[in-house]
XYZ file of C-alpha atoms in Angstrom:
668
model
C -3.195 -30.295 20.084
C -0.282 -28.078 21.244
C 2.054 -29.204 18.469
C 3.968 -26.046 17.320
C 4.264 -27.372 13.758
C 0.504 -27.939 13.579
C -0.174 -24.446 14.945
C 2.206 -22.966 12.356
C 0.426 -24.680 9.454
C -2.974 -23.648 10.817
C -1.723 -20.076 11.026
C -0.348 -20.164 7.473
C -3.599 -21.653 6.127
C -5.617 -18.989 7.907
C -3.319 -16.300 6.522
C -3.709 -17.747 3.014
C -7.498 -18.117 3.068
C -8.600 -15.156 5.128
C -5.902 -12.506 4.678
C -7.385 -9.152 3.735
C -5.254 -6.640 1.866
C -8.179 -4.174 1.895
C -11.934 -4.153 2.632
C -14.435 -5.282 -0.058
C -14.934 -2.690 -2.783
C -18.742 -2.371 -2.649
C -18.533 1.104 -4.129
C -16.661 -0.375 -7.090
C -19.369 -3.042 -7.483
C -22.074 -0.373 -7.545
C -20.287 1.705 -10.171
C -19.477 -1.450 -12.159
C -23.207 -2.139 -12.555
C -23.937 1.516 -13.444
C -21.207 1.665 -16.100
C -22.299 -1.712 -17.497
C -25.860 -0.361 -17.842
C -24.386 2.594 -19.741
C -21.986 0.697 -22.000
C -24.169 -2.299 -22.892
C -26.956 -0.388 -24.703
C -24.349 1.959 -26.167
C -22.463 -0.984 -27.665
C -25.658 -2.189 -29.395
C -26.531 1.344 -30.507
C -23.097 1.746 -32.147
C -23.430 -1.683 -33.814
C -19.910 -2.692 -32.782
C -20.283 -6.328 -33.821
C -17.087 -8.270 -32.980
C -15.682 -5.249 -31.088
C -18.498 -5.317 -28.518
C -16.603 -7.507 -26.010
C -13.418 -5.426 -26.050
C -15.505 -2.246 -25.829
C -17.283 -3.482 -22.691
C -14.138 -4.941 -21.098
C -12.005 -1.833 -21.580
C -14.752 0.603 -20.568
C -15.477 -1.303 -17.353
C -11.773 -1.743 -16.539
C -10.923 1.940 -17.014
C -13.952 3.050 -15.001
C -12.755 0.926 -12.076
C -9.234 2.348 -12.290
C -10.704 5.863 -12.171
C -12.322 5.116 -8.811
C -8.960 5.435 -7.060
C -8.632 8.504 -4.849
C -7.142 11.105 -7.174
C -7.990 14.806 -7.586
C -9.506 15.732 -10.956
C -6.389 17.626 -12.017
C -4.466 14.324 -11.775
C -7.176 12.184 -13.384
C -7.358 14.074 -16.666
C -3.683 13.720 -17.776
C -3.634 10.135 -16.454
C -6.602 9.207 -18.642
C -4.991 10.798 -21.688
C -2.104 8.379 -21.104
C -4.611 5.513 -20.738
C -6.323 6.359 -24.050
C -3.009 6.226 -25.947
C -1.776 3.133 -24.060
C -4.975 1.125 -24.509
C -5.296 2.056 -28.168
C -1.715 0.990 -28.879
C -1.985 -2.284 -26.937
C -5.156 -3.434 -28.725
C -3.872 -2.144 -32.096
C -0.634 -4.130 -31.682
C -2.618 -7.210 -30.587
C -4.581 -7.069 -33.829
C -1.381 -6.603 -35.880
C 0.110 -9.620 -34.107
C -2.589 -11.860 -35.562
C -1.077 -11.475 -39.043
C 1.815 -13.761 -38.101
C 2.657 -15.692 -34.875
C 6.234 -14.348 -34.822
C 4.964 -10.768 -35.094
C 2.584 -11.455 -32.190
C 5.482 -12.856 -30.145
C 7.667 -9.820 -30.907
C 4.932 -7.439 -29.748
C 4.444 -9.495 -26.564
C 8.155 -9.277 -25.724
C 8.124 -5.525 -26.413
C 5.214 -5.068 -23.954
C 6.910 -7.303 -21.364
C 10.079 -5.230 -21.514
C 8.123 -1.980 -21.488
C 6.530 -3.199 -18.244
C 9.857 -4.407 -16.785
C 11.716 -1.171 -17.544
C 8.992 1.117 -16.185
C 8.827 -1.024 -13.037
C 12.427 -0.011 -12.373
C 11.421 3.638 -12.170
C 8.557 3.113 -9.714
C 5.385 1.334 -8.741
C 3.006 3.815 -10.403
C 4.695 3.763 -13.818
C 5.050 -0.021 -13.549
C 1.309 -0.385 -12.890
C 0.460 1.761 -15.916
C 2.760 -0.328 -18.119
C 1.211 -3.527 -16.737
C -2.177 -2.305 -17.975
C -0.781 -2.162 -21.513
C 0.752 -5.638 -21.212
C -2.451 -7.069 -19.708
C -4.641 -5.660 -22.480
C -2.278 -6.847 -25.215
C -2.276 -10.378 -23.789
C -6.040 -10.619 -23.193
C -6.852 -8.948 -26.525
C -4.667 -11.417 -28.422
C -6.134 -14.473 -26.702
C -9.781 -13.524 -26.119
C -11.043 -10.393 -27.850
C -9.320 -9.544 -31.133
C -9.860 -11.417 -34.413
C -9.391 -10.762 -38.125
C -12.925 -9.458 -38.791
C -11.823 -5.838 -38.359
C -8.638 -3.992 -39.390
C -6.105 -3.228 -36.621
C -6.794 0.503 -36.655
C -10.512 -0.083 -35.986
C -9.726 -2.356 -33.045
C -7.412 0.284 -31.554
C -9.934 3.104 -32.071
C -12.799 1.120 -30.499
C -10.648 0.349 -27.458
C -9.508 3.984 -27.144
C -13.138 5.145 -27.428
C -14.169 2.747 -24.670
C -11.354 4.143 -22.522
C -12.601 7.674 -23.097
C -16.224 6.781 -22.280
C -15.321 4.748 -19.162
C -13.110 7.565 -17.873
C -15.611 10.341 -18.708
C -18.423 8.504 -16.932
C -16.506 8.431 -13.638
C -15.081 11.961 -14.065
C -18.590 13.358 -14.657
C -19.811 11.573 -11.527
C -16.903 13.102 -9.612
C -17.722 16.577 -10.958
C -21.383 16.112 -10.035
C -20.254 15.154 -6.532
C -18.030 18.270 -6.463
C -14.791 16.293 -6.543
C -14.867 14.387 -3.209
C -11.496 12.755 -3.866
C -9.612 15.532 -2.080
C -11.955 15.282 0.879
C -11.565 11.495 0.986
C -7.779 11.781 0.983
C -7.777 14.459 3.680
C -10.376 12.723 5.861
C -8.416 9.448 5.756
C -5.502 11.236 7.485
C -7.614 11.506 10.649
C -8.550 7.834 10.784
C -7.314 6.165 14.012
C -5.539 3.581 11.848
C -3.727 6.090 9.602
C 0.039 5.771 9.135
C 2.965 7.802 7.840
C 2.458 6.491 4.307
C -1.103 7.893 4.215
C 0.176 11.275 5.364
C 2.888 11.272 2.674
C 0.324 10.341 0.001
C -1.880 13.211 1.154
C 1.077 15.590 0.872
C 1.709 14.348 -2.675
C -1.872 14.577 -3.922
C -3.385 17.607 -2.198
C -1.022 20.291 -3.550
C -0.505 21.760 -0.095
C 0.470 25.421 0.064
C 2.472 27.019 2.845
C -0.580 28.637 4.445
C -3.904 26.897 3.807
C -6.685 25.108 5.645
C -5.846 21.814 3.914
C -2.153 22.103 4.754
C -2.983 22.937 8.363
C -5.215 19.872 8.693
C -2.594 17.558 7.179
C 0.021 18.918 9.590
C -2.282 18.366 12.570
C -3.225 14.871 11.372
C 0.484 14.079 11.112
C 1.073 15.110 14.696
C -1.946 13.141 15.989
C -0.760 10.067 14.049
C 2.750 10.309 15.503
C 1.342 10.650 19.027
C -0.688 7.466 18.680
C 2.301 5.132 18.420
C 3.193 5.929 22.075
C -0.163 4.614 23.315
C 0.608 0.853 23.639
C 3.900 1.459 25.456
C 2.353 3.876 27.929
C -0.503 1.424 28.566
C 2.058 -1.228 29.547
C 3.567 1.080 32.179
C 0.398 2.546 33.729
C -1.496 1.132 36.693
C -5.067 1.688 37.869
C -6.749 4.154 37.978
C -4.443 5.982 35.534
C -4.695 3.167 32.957
C -8.497 3.164 32.879
C -8.626 6.956 32.606
C -6.082 6.939 29.776
C -7.915 4.207 27.835
C -11.170 6.117 28.198
C -9.447 9.287 27.022
C -7.979 7.578 23.929
C -11.383 6.044 23.097
C -12.810 9.568 23.134
C -9.902 10.797 20.961
C -10.731 8.052 18.436
C -14.399 9.124 18.380
C -13.432 12.751 17.836
C -10.958 12.019 15.037
C -13.582 9.867 13.300
C -16.026 12.754 13.681
C -13.417 15.124 12.229
C -13.001 12.701 9.313
C -16.775 12.748 8.704
C -16.893 16.550 8.907
C -14.177 16.828 6.240
C -15.693 14.140 4.018
C -19.310 15.311 4.104
C -18.733 19.069 4.631
C -20.746 18.968 7.845
C -20.830 21.810 10.355
C -17.752 21.661 12.534
C -19.489 21.649 15.925
C -17.161 19.319 17.797
C -18.117 18.696 21.392
C -15.057 18.446 23.637
C -17.037 18.220 26.883
C -16.250 14.590 27.683
C -12.661 14.906 26.448
C -12.056 17.970 28.617
C -13.573 16.240 31.653
C -11.239 13.261 31.199
C -8.312 15.601 30.553
C -8.967 17.437 33.827
C -9.153 14.162 35.749
C -5.824 13.006 34.300
C -4.104 16.320 35.022
C -5.297 16.113 38.646
C -3.664 12.709 39.214
C -0.801 12.433 41.709
C 2.498 13.350 40.057
C 4.325 10.058 39.652
C 6.873 9.356 36.935
C 4.424 7.291 34.871
C 1.633 9.815 35.432
C 3.967 12.585 34.267
C 4.458 10.780 30.919
C 0.701 10.320 30.750
C 0.071 14.031 31.368
C 2.570 15.050 28.702
C 0.996 12.765 26.094
C -2.635 13.756 26.761
C -1.605 17.439 26.810
C -0.136 16.992 23.333
C -3.294 15.235 22.120
C -5.434 17.987 23.620
C -3.378 20.727 22.005
C -3.583 19.165 18.514
C -7.321 18.450 18.734
C -8.116 21.987 19.918
C -6.078 23.388 17.018
C -7.899 21.048 14.616
C -11.264 22.373 15.804
C -10.078 25.962 15.320
C -8.858 25.191 11.780
C -12.187 23.562 10.876
C -14.043 26.602 12.217
C -11.821 28.980 10.236
C -10.267 30.513 13.351
C -6.721 29.287 12.744
C -4.404 28.669 9.804
C -0.971 27.166 10.431
C 2.124 27.913 8.399
C 3.139 24.661 6.744
C 6.367 23.550 5.100
C 5.253 21.049 2.397
C 7.383 17.929 2.250
C 9.740 17.860 -0.783
C 9.093 14.441 -2.229
C 10.699 14.482 -5.667
C 13.427 11.865 -6.226
C 17.032 12.864 -6.672
C 17.897 10.384 -9.422
C 16.811 11.236 -13.016
C 14.967 8.490 -14.906
C 17.792 7.986 -17.410
C 20.434 7.588 -14.695
C 18.192 5.292 -12.676
C 17.546 3.113 -15.728
C 21.232 3.005 -16.720
C 22.317 1.863 -13.249
C 19.581 -0.799 -12.939
C 19.442 -2.264 -16.443
C 21.489 -5.382 -15.656
C 21.000 -8.983 -14.518
C 21.261 -8.005 -10.860
C 17.942 -6.200 -11.108
C 14.868 -8.280 -10.201
C 12.709 -6.770 -12.937
C 15.299 -7.375 -15.649
C 15.552 -11.043 -14.607
C 11.766 -11.211 -14.470
C 11.532 -9.707 -17.954
C 13.763 -12.449 -19.379
C 11.893 -15.175 -17.489
C 8.499 -13.736 -18.421
C 9.453 -13.435 -22.095
C 10.591 -17.072 -22.313
C 7.789 -18.736 -20.312
C 4.775 -16.672 -21.353
C 6.164 -16.136 -24.843
C 6.500 -19.894 -25.493
C 2.931 -20.620 -24.320
C 1.603 -17.590 -26.204
C 3.347 -18.624 -29.428
C 1.992 -22.173 -29.050
C -1.516 -20.733 -28.693
C -1.123 -18.553 -31.792
C 0.119 -21.542 -33.789
C -2.578 -23.987 -32.641
C -5.518 -21.787 -31.573
C -6.227 -24.481 -28.976
C -8.650 -23.553 -26.176
C -6.578 -25.604 -23.717
C -3.354 -23.773 -24.540
C -5.277 -20.512 -24.101
C -5.864 -21.286 -20.403
C -2.353 -22.625 -19.892
C -0.848 -19.420 -21.301
C -3.139 -17.277 -19.164
C -2.221 -19.183 -15.992
C 1.491 -18.681 -16.675
C 0.838 -14.977 -17.268
C -1.072 -14.528 -13.988
C 1.031 -16.805 -11.737
C 4.599 -15.894 -12.727
C 5.877 -13.192 -10.351
C 9.152 -11.386 -9.723
C 10.485 -13.855 -7.133
C 10.106 -17.568 -6.355
C 8.191 -17.179 -3.086
C 5.562 -14.866 -4.591
C 5.176 -17.204 -7.584
C 4.782 -20.218 -5.297
C 2.141 -18.457 -3.219
C 0.246 -17.330 -6.339
C 0.438 -20.898 -7.769
C -1.040 -22.444 -4.598
C -3.823 -19.863 -4.408
C -4.748 -20.170 -8.094
C -4.860 -23.982 -8.092
C -6.737 -24.222 -4.786
C -9.300 -21.524 -5.615
C -9.839 -22.916 -9.140
C -10.529 -26.459 -7.905
C -12.939 -25.258 -5.204
C -14.677 -22.813 -7.547
C -15.027 -25.208 -10.497
C -16.289 -28.136 -8.394
C -18.848 -25.922 -6.652
C -19.936 -24.314 -9.952
C -20.399 -27.714 -11.655
C -22.471 -29.002 -8.711
C -24.671 -25.887 -8.722
C -25.084 -26.071 -12.503
C -26.026 -29.770 -12.460
C -28.508 -29.151 -9.649
C -30.184 -26.277 -11.520
C -30.249 -28.311 -14.737
C -31.926 -31.146 -12.843
C -34.609 -28.688 -11.652
C -35.014 -27.235 -15.148
C -33.627 -23.865 -14.057
C -30.568 -23.714 -16.306
C -31.665 -20.268 -17.553
C -30.610 -18.868 -14.141
C -26.933 -19.671 -14.806
C -26.149 -16.489 -16.848
C -27.656 -14.385 -14.041
C -25.437 -16.178 -11.504
C -22.502 -15.487 -13.816
C -23.294 -11.762 -13.782
C -23.477 -11.790 -9.970
C -20.074 -13.526 -9.842
C -18.658 -10.892 -12.199
C -19.726 -8.131 -9.806
C -18.263 -10.091 -6.863
C -14.937 -10.348 -8.701
C -14.848 -6.538 -8.778
C -15.951 -6.221 -5.137
C -13.346 -8.680 -3.803
C -10.500 -7.678 -6.140
C -8.714 -5.592 -3.469
C -9.398 -8.110 -0.670
C -7.627 -11.323 -1.614
C -6.512 -12.949 -4.883
C -8.025 -16.265 -3.718
C -11.546 -14.783 -3.730
C -10.997 -13.309 -7.195
C -9.951 -16.674 -8.678
C -12.824 -18.435 -6.876
C -15.530 -16.117 -8.252
C -13.867 -16.043 -11.685
C -14.019 -19.858 -11.824
C -17.715 -19.777 -10.934
C -18.296 -17.106 -13.604
C -16.548 -19.039 -16.372
C -18.389 -22.301 -15.662
C -21.795 -20.594 -15.409
C -21.297 -19.017 -18.847
C -20.302 -22.271 -20.597
C -22.842 -24.123 -22.802
C -24.969 -26.229 -20.458
C -24.149 -29.570 -22.066
C -20.376 -28.931 -21.854
C -20.173 -27.730 -18.225
C -18.742 -30.944 -16.609
C -16.195 -31.419 -19.413
C -15.142 -27.754 -19.439
C -14.826 -27.766 -15.646
C -12.399 -30.696 -15.695
C -10.489 -29.156 -18.610
C -10.126 -25.804 -16.814
C -8.742 -27.451 -13.664
C -6.128 -29.367 -15.659
C -5.129 -26.322 -17.711
C -4.781 -24.090 -14.638
C -2.669 -26.709 -12.841
C -0.473 -27.148 -15.939
C 0.067 -23.413 -16.456
C 0.680 -22.741 -12.759
C 3.263 -25.527 -12.467
C 5.034 -24.295 -15.624
C 5.121 -20.775 -14.137
C 6.653 -22.048 -10.895
C 9.168 -24.136 -12.857
C 10.168 -21.074 -14.872
C 10.571 -19.000 -11.690
C 12.750 -21.731 -10.178
C 14.890 -22.559 -13.236
C 15.207 -19.404 -15.348
C 17.429 -16.841 -13.585
C 15.709 -17.516 -10.237
C 15.197 -14.491 -8.004
C 14.899 -15.104 -4.301
C 14.139 -11.959 -2.367
C 16.135 -12.432 0.834
C 15.027 -10.052 3.541
C 17.449 -9.100 6.316
C 15.102 -7.365 8.742
C 17.763 -6.106 11.187
C 19.675 -4.635 8.221
C 16.522 -2.911 6.935
C 16.004 -1.431 10.394
C 19.601 -0.186 10.392
C 19.107 1.444 6.979
C 15.930 3.097 8.251
C 17.833 4.549 11.226
C 20.822 5.617 9.089
C 18.502 7.311 6.565
C 17.153 9.399 9.445
C 20.734 10.285 10.414
C 21.546 11.276 6.827
C 18.377 13.350 6.623
C 19.324 15.240 9.796
C 22.841 15.847 8.447
C 21.740 17.158 5.041
C 18.831 19.181 6.436
C 21.166 21.812 7.856
C 23.324 22.149 4.753
C 20.871 24.185 2.681
C 18.049 26.657 3.010
C 15.290 24.163 2.244
C 14.213 20.863 3.707
C 16.010 18.145 1.707
C 14.134 15.618 -0.462
C 12.680 12.635 1.355
C 13.342 10.118 -1.429
C 16.019 8.114 0.423
C 14.224 8.076 3.741
C 10.935 7.075 2.110
C 12.726 4.301 0.226
C 14.131 2.977 3.519
C 10.681 3.334 5.098
C 9.020 1.360 2.280
C 11.706 -1.353 2.360
C 11.269 -1.835 6.112
C 7.493 -2.014 5.716
C 7.909 -4.597 2.928
C 10.213 -6.606 5.202
C 7.618 -6.558 7.982
C 4.968 -7.771 5.512
C 7.351 -10.567 4.470
C 7.699 -11.537 8.141
C 3.909 -11.602 8.484
C 3.595 -13.823 5.403
C 6.337 -16.294 6.297
C 6.065 -16.312 10.115
C 2.458 -15.318 10.907
C 2.682 -17.024 14.300
C 5.508 -14.709 15.471
C 3.117 -12.038 16.693
C 5.460 -10.555 19.307
C 8.291 -10.116 16.797
C 5.966 -8.625 14.180
C 4.636 -6.113 16.712
C 8.183 -5.258 17.845
C 9.263 -4.315 14.314
C 6.002 -2.426 13.692
C 6.554 -0.425 16.900
C 10.133 0.467 15.969
C 9.039 1.494 12.464
C 6.280 3.693 13.911
C 8.740 5.210 16.360
C 11.109 6.163 13.535
C 8.189 7.641 11.573
C 7.279 9.684 14.630
C 10.840 10.944 15.009
C 10.904 11.972 11.356
C 7.580 13.801 11.627
C 8.682 15.651 14.772
C 12.047 16.565 13.296
C 10.476 17.917 10.081
C 8.055 19.988 12.161
C 11.037 21.338 14.142
C 13.040 22.011 11.013
C 10.148 23.810 9.307
C 9.809 26.064 12.336
C 13.542 26.778 12.554
C 13.853 27.513 8.836
C 10.911 29.879 9.106
C 12.502 31.963 11.881
C 16.005 31.716 10.345
C 17.691 30.188 13.376
C 21.489 29.962 12.849
C 22.448 26.371 12.154
C 25.459 26.623 14.453
C 23.167 26.934 17.469
C 21.769 23.499 16.729
C 25.026 21.640 16.153
C 25.444 20.298 19.674
C 21.937 18.891 20.296
C 21.797 17.439 16.786
C 25.236 15.856 17.162
C 24.031 14.277 20.400
C 21.005 12.854 18.590
C 23.225 11.596 15.761
C 25.499 9.849 18.258
C 22.579 8.138 19.981
C 21.178 6.890 16.661
C 24.611 5.610 15.669
C 24.961 3.599 18.885
C 21.461 2.186 18.400
C 22.477 1.035 14.913
C 25.554 -0.676 16.328
C 23.379 -2.387 18.934
C 21.127 -3.850 16.227
C 24.076 -4.878 14.057
C 26.155 -6.538 16.789
C 25.704 -10.250 17.431
C 27.053 -9.855 20.972
C 24.939 -9.148 24.073
C 24.458 -5.547 25.153
C 27.660 -4.047 26.499
C 26.833 -2.245 29.816
C 29.185 0.696 29.039
C 27.347 1.221 25.731
C 24.050 1.229 27.570
C 25.380 3.715 30.081
C 26.703 5.900 27.249
C 23.286 6.014 25.578
C 21.610 6.921 28.869
C 24.153 9.694 29.500
C 23.695 11.062 25.971
C 19.916 11.056 26.399
C 20.329 13.034 29.612
C 22.652 15.516 27.883
C 20.176 15.862 25.011
C 17.390 16.548 27.491
C 19.511 19.144 29.290
C 20.404 20.831 26.009
C 16.790 20.955 24.818
C 15.753 22.608 28.087
C 18.726 24.994 28.224
C 18.022 28.750 27.767
C 20.182 28.901 24.623
C 17.968 26.291 22.959
C 14.613 27.496 24.234
C 13.525 27.758 20.596
C 13.574 23.943 20.544
C 11.293 23.602 23.549
C 8.097 23.527 21.483
C 9.227 20.443 19.566
C 12.175 19.268 21.652
C 10.080 17.293 24.114
C 8.520 15.351 21.268
C 11.879 14.603 19.655
C 13.341 13.596 23.013
C 10.337 11.329 23.641
C 10.824 9.704 20.209
C 14.545 9.060 20.776
C 13.975 7.743 24.310
C 11.246 5.386 23.140
C 13.349 4.151 20.213
C 16.241 3.492 22.604
C 13.933 1.606 24.963
C 12.502 -0.544 22.154
C 15.881 -1.428 20.673
C 17.390 -2.258 24.101
C 14.369 -4.386 25.009
C 14.396 -6.295 21.690
C 18.175 -6.691 21.774
C 17.968 -8.320 25.212
C 15.460 -10.905 24.021
C 17.525 -11.757 20.932
C 15.224 -10.341 18.248
C 18.064 -9.025 16.087
C 19.685 -12.461 15.855
C 16.638 -13.658 13.904
C 15.270 -12.860 10.447
C 18.646 -12.081 8.874
C 17.797 -14.380 5.938
C 14.020 -14.254 5.700
């Protein structure tokens, strides 16, 4: 029972079956039904004939995309892009029916459009994928020769417009809650640096505004939270119990703040219990651990009191918005990445050959079986081998379970004479596909398999079920074979190296921040942040049983995020009061030196060298002395936070170095 190998496989199976990327999208399911009730009678009223299916599919798809949290000013230009993109994709799909080679050429064009835009970023890549997806599905399922290509494109564009307008009108009627949702999410106890950055991007924060003040305060509260687990490990009773009770009350208050922002409630926040706990903590005996506790709860108290004042209109903070625009122009970025070393270029070639061959075979034969094979290749083939393998396993497993269960249910209902219920069950499964789309791909394939079987002619259900299983297995295996044989891309993750790059990006940011009058762009540091987070996710996927190691990397990543947030707050303040950069050279050089030694500690394969450890401790002491010196009193407001961040990062790296963490996961 204690076999490590057995435990590992149990953990991987649990991670595969029950992993949740996000909670179920019940709101999306509700709006899906509402938009369907709008589009279905409209499609009959317009007498669309063969275009009815594409009209419904596109309208429902676009309405779901418009449910993402975006302010109205961002939604309108985005939907103009969608109208053009969808119209062109369906128009080209109809043109492709004139000759198989023409259809193949258009497919390759859409694949490369998707691959190239993926190079420039996730958002543009996702938009391009929508065009590729609609071209593929339109060619295989929706479009035929009954209408001219221009009509197909116009019907699809019209459906895009109606689906988008329906959601935009709902948003307007609700007085645009997207901004409130984005802002309120910043105060969630589980918020992270990425959420704060997204809020900065989307909320158009000005230098002096209520929204900007709340985002700044949420950032500080979020960066304070990462110290909680480490302080809990050091505290003893009764300090520990008091601290845990205090943090529980902080969580309740931040959730209340989130509700106030979201629902525009009156901002009557009761701090009675929090202040009582705060007083008890401040009256504890002054021990070293209790001193750290008092500093942390004082910082929490300060930020929460300021938040209440901002909500009540009594305080507005001056905010320095984060400059988030990338340094590299699109043309230069594309020129430097358009080669075989780029994952998306290799994927474009692989995708064109594998999906293109199956797609061309379908166009030549029109076979229903080839239709499912081509679709499985399209959905399973991913950028790298590991992702393709995982998608293949999920698709085959979920299809077999879903089809077998659907056939059994269908046969049972047919035996009872209740076969007319099957279309209703299919509609329920369609809604569940939408609800569970963000949760886990396995659930989506499972409910899709049920849906397809329930909508088949009753007499063909067993035969079609067996055929679908075979076609999905065939297409999935071909996709994996293509990923393995055609310019294979294995994403090797070196976690210690990603951590080093995250630390060095912070060093570079500190260096460049004092060279100009403005805060420098965060593109490089955010790239390093995202890469480290992706590496941690890879560790979770491949080694889900290594909970201690996963937590260690998450803690170090949070610590670096906290240091960045504190430094930006410091820098914004110093830029505002025009402090001479020369006065900051010595403390910043000390911080740079400490970060450099921490990098070397991660990189080295040797045990910790005691002199290096002593050097870091001495530098930390010098940094503390400098921050508290009269000449640097301007730093005192933020200096304690920065010092706390650097000390905690040093502690985490020393602790993880001693237990050999950085010798592992160099080739993940």
